[in-house]
């Protein structure tokens, strides 16, 4: 049943979990249409109509991050919580190896959240914490996601980038540039070019499919993850 599926998600092999996360997120990412990135559509009241696929991917990102927190806190003691954290770090590492930076960032943000990061006794039992230190460097939002941006430049598709950094670029362009040149009806084509450049960077990663095999019962479990009130 659904509850059992959810509780057993981390019982699967970490590489297979990462593969199924990657297939799900890749499909959602590839579904995003260029117009969804225009005019900050994903921030508007009508965002579910204007940017449905961005909203879907963002909601899944947030749910995954919150689920990580809930999952770790569900451990009965420090030993069990450490086992959960250890497994999640292995999943994140596998996601990065698959160029799935979206889910790697989502899972990492869950482990970095204050309710989890402050569990010092739990972290002292985590044997792969050094791996997570390296993951934190990659997924950090510091300096406008500099590490993620540098990594993406080296990657070849298929890849699922973290869309949040592109969305922040688009907000910066929208807010910092007028639509029309001062005191005229002349379109600010420089602004349009900057927006187009960002969208082209995104589209570079939307054309290539992963040659991974879907495993329905794992995918269903991942899609069915729910967030209980914490």
PDB file of N, CA, C and O in Angstrom, residues 44-91:
ATOM      1  N   UNK A  44       3.675  34.597 -10.447  1.00  0.00           N
ATOM      2  CA  UNK A  44       2.398  35.296 -10.499  1.00  0.00           C
ATOM      3  C   UNK A  44       1.259  34.462  -9.901  1.00  0.00           C
ATOM      4  O   UNK A  44       1.390  33.252  -9.700  1.00  0.00           O
ATOM      5  N   UNK A  45       0.144  35.143  -9.646  1.00  0.00           N
ATOM      6  CA  UNK A  45      -1.028  34.455  -9.086  1.00  0.00           C
ATOM      7  C   UNK A  45      -1.498  33.337 -10.008  1.00  0.00           C
ATOM      8  O   UNK A  45      -2.001  32.316  -9.549  1.00  0.00           O
ATOM      9  N   UNK A  46      -1.336  33.540 -11.304  1.00  0.00           N
ATOM     10  CA  UNK A  46      -1.767  32.553 -12.293  1.00  0.00           C
ATOM     11  C   UNK A  46      -0.633  31.606 -12.689  1.00  0.00           C
ATOM     12  O   UNK A  46      -0.636  31.053 -13.791  1.00  0.00           O
ATOM     13  N   UNK A  47       0.337  31.429 -11.795  1.00  0.00           N
ATOM     14  CA  UNK A  47       1.541  30.677 -12.143  1.00  0.00           C
ATOM     15  C   UNK A  47       1.246  29.246 -12.574  1.00  0.00           C
ATOM     16  O   UNK A  47       1.946  28.696 -13.438  1.00  0.00           O
ATOM     17  N   UNK A  48       0.221  28.630 -12.018  1.00  0.00           N
ATOM     18  CA  UNK A  48      -0.085  27.241 -12.389  1.00  0.00           C
ATOM     19  C   UNK A  48      -0.578  27.143 -13.825  1.00  0.00           C
ATOM     20  O   UNK A  48      -0.484  26.083 -14.444  1.00  0.00           O
ATOM     21  N   UNK A  49      -1.098  28.241 -14.341  1.00  0.00           N
ATOM     22  CA  UNK A  49      -1.525  28.289 -15.741  1.00  0.00           C
ATOM     23  C   UNK A  49      -0.402  28.783 -16.646  1.00  0.00           C
ATOM     24  O   UNK A  49      -0.177  28.250 -17.727  1.00  0.00           O
ATOM     25  N   UNK A  50       0.329  29.796 -16.176  1.00  0.00           N
ATOM     26  CA  UNK A  50       1.376  30.410 -16.986  1.00  0.00           C
ATOM     27  C   UNK A  50       2.669  29.594 -17.014  1.00  0.00           C
ATOM     28  O   UNK A  50       3.351  29.563 -18.032  1.00  0.00           O
ATOM     29  N   UNK A  51       2.993  28.969 -15.893  1.00  0.00           N
ATOM     30  CA  UNK A  51       4.250  28.204 -15.799  1.00  0.00           C
ATOM     31  C   UNK A  51       4.013  26.871 -15.088  1.00  0.00           C
ATOM     32  O   UNK A  51       4.645  26.581 -14.059  1.00  0.00           O
ATOM     33  N   UNK A  52       3.131  26.033 -15.625  1.00  0.00           N
ATOM     34  CA  UNK A  52       2.735  24.817 -14.905  1.00  0.00           C
ATOM     35  C   UNK A  52       3.889  23.850 -14.640  1.00  0.00           C
ATOM     36  O   UNK A  52       3.948  23.230 -13.575  1.00  0.00           O
ATOM     37  N   UNK A  53       4.804  23.746 -15.590  1.00  0.00           N
ATOM     38  CA  UNK A  53       5.887  22.766 -15.429  1.00  0.00           C
ATOM     39  C   UNK A  53       6.979  23.265 -14.481  1.00  0.00           C
ATOM     40  O   UNK A  53       7.587  22.468 -13.751  1.00  0.00           O
ATOM     41  N   UNK A  54       7.210  24.583 -14.483  1.00  0.00           N
ATOM     42  CA  UNK A  54       8.137  25.143 -13.500  1.00  0.00           C
ATOM     43  C   UNK A  54       7.568  24.953 -12.099  1.00  0.00           C
ATOM     44  O   UNK A  54       8.283  24.569 -11.169  1.00  0.00           O
ATOM     45  N   UNK A  55       6.272  25.197 -11.957  1.00  0.00           N
ATOM     46  CA  UNK A  55       5.613  25.037 -10.652  1.00  0.00           C
ATOM     47  C   UNK A  55       5.696  23.590 -10.189  1.00  0.00           C
ATOM     48  O   UNK A  55       6.009  23.312  -9.025  1.00  0.00           O
ATOM     49  N   UNK A  56       5.455  22.659 -11.101  1.00  0.00           N
ATOM     50  CA  UNK A  56       5.504  21.234 -10.741  1.00  0.00           C
ATOM     51  C   UNK A  56       6.895  20.831 -10.268  1.00  0.00           C
ATOM     52  O   UNK A  56       7.048  20.163  -9.227  1.00  0.00           O
ATOM     53  N   UNK A  57       7.925  21.244 -11.012  1.00  0.00           N
ATOM     54  CA  UNK A  57       9.290  20.877 -10.648  1.00  0.00           C
ATOM     55  C   UNK A  57       9.698  21.535  -9.327  1.00  0.00           C
ATOM     56  O   UNK A  57      10.360  20.919  -8.491  1.00  0.00           O
ATOM     57  N   UNK A  58       9.263  22.771  -9.123  1.00  0.00           N
ATOM     58  CA  UNK A  58       9.572  23.488  -7.887  1.00  0.00           C
ATOM     59  C   UNK A  58       8.896  22.828  -6.692  1.00  0.00           C
ATOM     60  O   UNK A  58       9.497  22.667  -5.620  1.00  0.00           O
ATOM     61  N   UNK A  59       7.637  22.424  -6.879  1.00  0.00           N
ATOM     62  CA  UNK A  59       6.917  21.758  -5.795  1.00  0.00           C
ATOM     63  C   UNK A  59       7.565  20.430  -5.438  1.00  0.00           C
ATOM     64  O   UNK A  59       7.690  20.076  -4.257  1.00  0.00           O
ATOM     65  N   UNK A  60       7.996  19.684  -6.443  1.00  0.00           N
ATOM     66  CA  UNK A  60       8.665  18.406  -6.182  1.00  0.00           C
ATOM     67  C   UNK A  60       9.988  18.638  -5.459  1.00  0.00           C
ATOM     68  O   UNK A  60      10.354  17.866  -4.564  1.00  0.00           O
ATOM     69  N   UNK A  61      10.702  19.679  -5.838  1.00  0.00           N
ATOM     70  CA  UNK A  61      11.962  20.037  -5.169  1.00  0.00           C
ATOM     71  C   UNK A  61      11.700  20.311  -3.690  1.00  0.00           C
ATOM     72  O   UNK A  61      12.381  19.764  -2.811  1.00  0.00           O
ATOM     73  N   UNK A  62      10.713  21.152  -3.408  1.00  0.00           N
ATOM     74  CA  UNK A  62      10.407  21.516  -2.030  1.00  0.00           C
ATOM     75  C   UNK A  62       9.917  20.319  -1.232  1.00  0.00           C
ATOM     76  O   UNK A  62      10.295  20.139  -0.065  1.00  0.00           O
ATOM     77  N   UNK A  63       9.073  19.488  -1.844  1.00  0.00           N
ATOM     78  CA  UNK A  63       8.568  18.297  -1.159  1.00  0.00           C
ATOM     79  C   UNK A  63       9.691  17.322  -0.817  1.00  0.00           C
ATOM     80  O   UNK A  63       9.712  16.730   0.269  1.00  0.00           O
ATOM     81  N   UNK A  64      10.633  17.174  -1.756  1.00  0.00           N
ATOM     82  CA  UNK A  64      11.749  16.252  -1.527  1.00  0.00           C
ATOM     83  C   UNK A  64      12.627  16.751  -0.375  1.00  0.00           C
ATOM     84  O   UNK A  64      13.053  15.968   0.479  1.00  0.00           O
ATOM     85  N   UNK A  65      12.869  18.051  -0.349  1.00  0.00           N
ATOM     86  CA  UNK A  65      13.671  18.634   0.716  1.00  0.00           C
ATOM     87  C   UNK A  65      12.993  18.464   2.079  1.00  0.00           C
ATOM     88  O   UNK A  65      13.638  18.103   3.076  1.00  0.00           O
ATOM     89  N   UNK A  66      11.689  18.696   2.115  1.00  0.00           N
ATOM     90  CA  UNK A  66      10.946  18.539   3.372  1.00  0.00           C
ATOM     91  C   UNK A  66      10.852  17.075   3.790  1.00  0.00           C
ATOM     92  O   UNK A  66      10.913  16.758   4.982  1.00  0.00           O
ATOM     93  N   UNK A  67      10.710  16.197   2.806  1.00  0.00           N
ATOM     94  CA  UNK A  67      10.642  14.761   3.109  1.00  0.00           C
ATOM     95  C   UNK A  67      11.943  14.280   3.756  1.00  0.00           C
ATOM     96  O   UNK A  67      11.906  13.460   4.675  1.00  0.00           O
ATOM     97  N   UNK A  68      13.079  14.789   3.282  1.00  0.00           N
ATOM     98  CA  UNK A  68      14.371  14.432   3.881  1.00  0.00           C
ATOM     99  C   UNK A  68      14.364  14.766   5.374  1.00  0.00           C
ATOM    100  O   UNK A  68      14.766  13.948   6.215  1.00  0.00           O
ATOM    101  N   UNK A  69      13.903  15.966   5.702  1.00  0.00           N
ATOM    102  CA  UNK A  69      13.858  16.367   7.111  1.00  0.00           C
ATOM    103  C   UNK A  69      12.958  15.436   7.922  1.00  0.00           C
ATOM    104  O   UNK A  69      13.348  14.957   8.995  1.00  0.00           O
ATOM    105  N   UNK A  70      11.784  15.177   7.378  1.00  0.00           N
ATOM    106  CA  UNK A  70      10.833  14.312   8.076  1.00  0.00           C
ATOM    107  C   UNK A  70      11.385  12.903   8.236  1.00  0.00           C
ATOM    108  O   UNK A  70      11.238  12.273   9.296  1.00  0.00           O
ATOM    109  N   UNK A  71      12.031  12.399   7.193  1.00  0.00           N
ATOM    110  CA  UNK A  71      12.558  11.038   7.215  1.00  0.00           C
ATOM    111  C   UNK A  71      13.640  10.889   8.277  1.00  0.00           C
ATOM    112  O   UNK A  71      13.651   9.913   9.045  1.00  0.00           O
ATOM    113  N   UNK A  72      14.561  11.852   8.321  1.00  0.00           N
ATOM    114  CA  UNK A  72      15.639  11.780   9.312  1.00  0.00           C
ATOM    115  C   UNK A  72      15.075  11.875  10.726  1.00  0.00           C
ATOM    116  O   UNK A  72      15.438  11.091  11.616  1.00  0.00           O
ATOM    117  N   UNK A  73      14.151  12.787  10.929  1.00  0.00           N
ATOM    118  CA  UNK A  73      13.592  12.990  12.264  1.00  0.00           C
ATOM    119  C   UNK A  73      12.714  11.825  12.709  1.00  0.00           C
ATOM    120  O   UNK A  73      12.430  11.680  13.904  1.00  0.00           O
ATOM    121  N   UNK A  74      12.304  10.988  11.760  1.00  0.00           N
ATOM    122  CA  UNK A  74      11.473   9.825  12.117  1.00  0.00           C
ATOM    123  C   UNK A  74      12.302   8.708  12.753  1.00  0.00           C
ATOM    124  O   UNK A  74      11.737   7.754  13.298  1.00  0.00           O
ATOM    125  N   UNK A  75      13.623   8.811  12.654  1.00  0.00           N
ATOM    126  CA  UNK A  75      14.483   7.793  13.264  1.00  0.00           C
ATOM    127  C   UNK A  75      14.280   7.739  14.777  1.00  0.00           C
ATOM    128  O   UNK A  75      14.153   8.773  15.433  1.00  0.00           O
ATOM    129  N   UNK A  76      14.257   6.532  15.324  1.00  0.00           N
ATOM    130  CA  UNK A  76      13.967   6.365  16.752  1.00  0.00           C
ATOM    131  C   UNK A  76      15.101   6.844  17.651  1.00  0.00           C
ATOM    132  O   UNK A  76      14.865   7.246  18.789  1.00  0.00           O
ATOM    133  N   UNK A  77      16.329   6.764  17.154  1.00  0.00           N
ATOM    134  CA  UNK A  77      17.474   7.170  17.974  1.00  0.00           C
ATOM    135  C   UNK A  77      18.594   7.662  17.066  1.00  0.00           C
ATOM    136  O   UNK A  77      18.462   7.676  15.845  1.00  0.00           O
ATOM    137  N   UNK A  78      19.715   8.065  17.687  1.00  0.00           N
ATOM    138  CA  UNK A  78      20.830   8.626  16.924  1.00  0.00           C
ATOM    139  C   UNK A  78      21.371   7.639  15.893  1.00  0.00           C
ATOM    140  O   UNK A  78      21.706   8.023  14.774  1.00  0.00           O
ATOM    141  N   UNK A  79      21.436   6.373  16.262  1.00  0.00           N
ATOM    142  CA  UNK A  79      21.975   5.358  15.356  1.00  0.00           C
ATOM    143  C   UNK A  79      21.104   5.235  14.107  1.00  0.00           C
ATOM    144  O   UNK A  79      21.620   5.215  12.976  1.00  0.00           O
ATOM    145  N   UNK A  80      19.788   5.166  14.298  1.00  0.00           N
ATOM    146  CA  UNK A  80      18.884   5.022  13.146  1.00  0.00           C
ATOM    147  C   UNK A  80      18.885   6.283  12.299  1.00  0.00           C
ATOM    148  O   UNK A  80      18.886   6.215  11.070  1.00  0.00           O
ATOM    149  N   UNK A  81      18.901   7.446  12.942  1.00  0.00           N
ATOM    150  CA  UNK A  81      18.951   8.696  12.176  1.00  0.00           C
ATOM    151  C   UNK A  81      20.245   8.783  11.362  1.00  0.00           C
ATOM    152  O   UNK A  81      20.235   9.232  10.215  1.00  0.00           O
ATOM    153  N   UNK A  82      21.346   8.338  11.949  1.00  0.00           N
ATOM    154  CA  UNK A  82      22.629   8.352  11.232  1.00  0.00           C
ATOM    155  C   UNK A  82      22.596   7.426  10.024  1.00  0.00           C
ATOM    156  O   UNK A  82      23.158   7.742   8.970  1.00  0.00           O
ATOM    157  N   UNK A  83      21.932   6.282  10.163  1.00  0.00           N
ATOM    158  CA  UNK A  83      21.804   5.353   9.028  1.00  0.00           C
ATOM    159  C   UNK A  83      21.008   5.988   7.893  1.00  0.00           C
ATOM    160  O   UNK A  83      21.355   5.827   6.706  1.00  0.00           O
ATOM    161  N   UNK A  84      19.966   6.729   8.253  1.00  0.00           N
ATOM    162  CA  UNK A  84      19.136   7.404   7.240  1.00  0.00           C
ATOM    163  C   UNK A  84      19.954   8.489   6.541  1.00  0.00           C
ATOM    164  O   UNK A  84      19.939   8.596   5.303  1.00  0.00           O
ATOM    165  N   UNK A  85      20.680   9.285   7.316  1.00  0.00           N
ATOM    166  CA  UNK A  85      21.510  10.351   6.734  1.00  0.00           C
ATOM    167  C   UNK A  85      22.579   9.755   5.816  1.00  0.00           C
ATOM    168  O   UNK A  85      22.805  10.248   4.712  1.00  0.00           O
ATOM    169  N   UNK A  86      23.205   8.681   6.268  1.00  0.00           N
ATOM    170  CA  UNK A  86      24.239   8.012   5.461  1.00  0.00           C
ATOM    171  C   UNK A  86      23.682   7.567   4.123  1.00  0.00           C
ATOM    172  O   UNK A  86      24.310   7.778   3.065  1.00  0.00           O
ATOM    173  N   UNK A  87      22.491   6.979   4.134  1.00  0.00           N
ATOM    174  CA  UNK A  87      21.866   6.504   2.884  1.00  0.00           C
ATOM    175  C   UNK A  87      21.516   7.682   1.980  1.00  0.00           C
ATOM    176  O   UNK A  87      21.744   7.637   0.758  1.00  0.00           O
ATOM    177  N   UNK A  88      21.007   8.753   2.558  1.00  0.00           N
ATOM    178  CA  UNK A  88      20.643   9.921   1.760  1.00  0.00           C
ATOM    179  C   UNK A  88      21.873  10.546   1.097  1.00  0.00           C
ATOM    180  O   UNK A  88      21.811  10.978  -0.054  1.00  0.00           O
ATOM    181  N   UNK A  89      22.981  10.569   1.800  1.00  0.00           N
ATOM    182  CA  UNK A  89      24.217  11.099   1.211  1.00  0.00           C
ATOM    183  C   UNK A  89      24.644  10.244   0.018  1.00  0.00           C
ATOM    184  O   UNK A  89      25.083  10.762  -1.017  1.00  0.00           O
ATOM    185  N   UNK A  90      24.486   8.935   0.128  1.00  0.00           N
ATOM    186  CA  UNK A  90      24.815   8.040  -0.985  1.00  0.00           C
ATOM    187  C   UNK A  90      23.904   8.316  -2.187  1.00  0.00           C
ATOM    188  O   UNK A  90      24.351   8.282  -3.344  1.00  0.00           O
ATOM    189  N   UNK A  91      22.625   8.608  -1.923  1.00  0.00           N
ATOM    190  CA  UNK A  91      21.683   8.926  -3.003  1.00  0.00           C
ATOM    191  C   UNK A  91      22.096  10.235  -3.679  1.00  0.00           C
ATOM    192  O   UNK A  91      22.100  10.338  -4.914  1.00  0.00           O
TER     193      UNK A  91
END
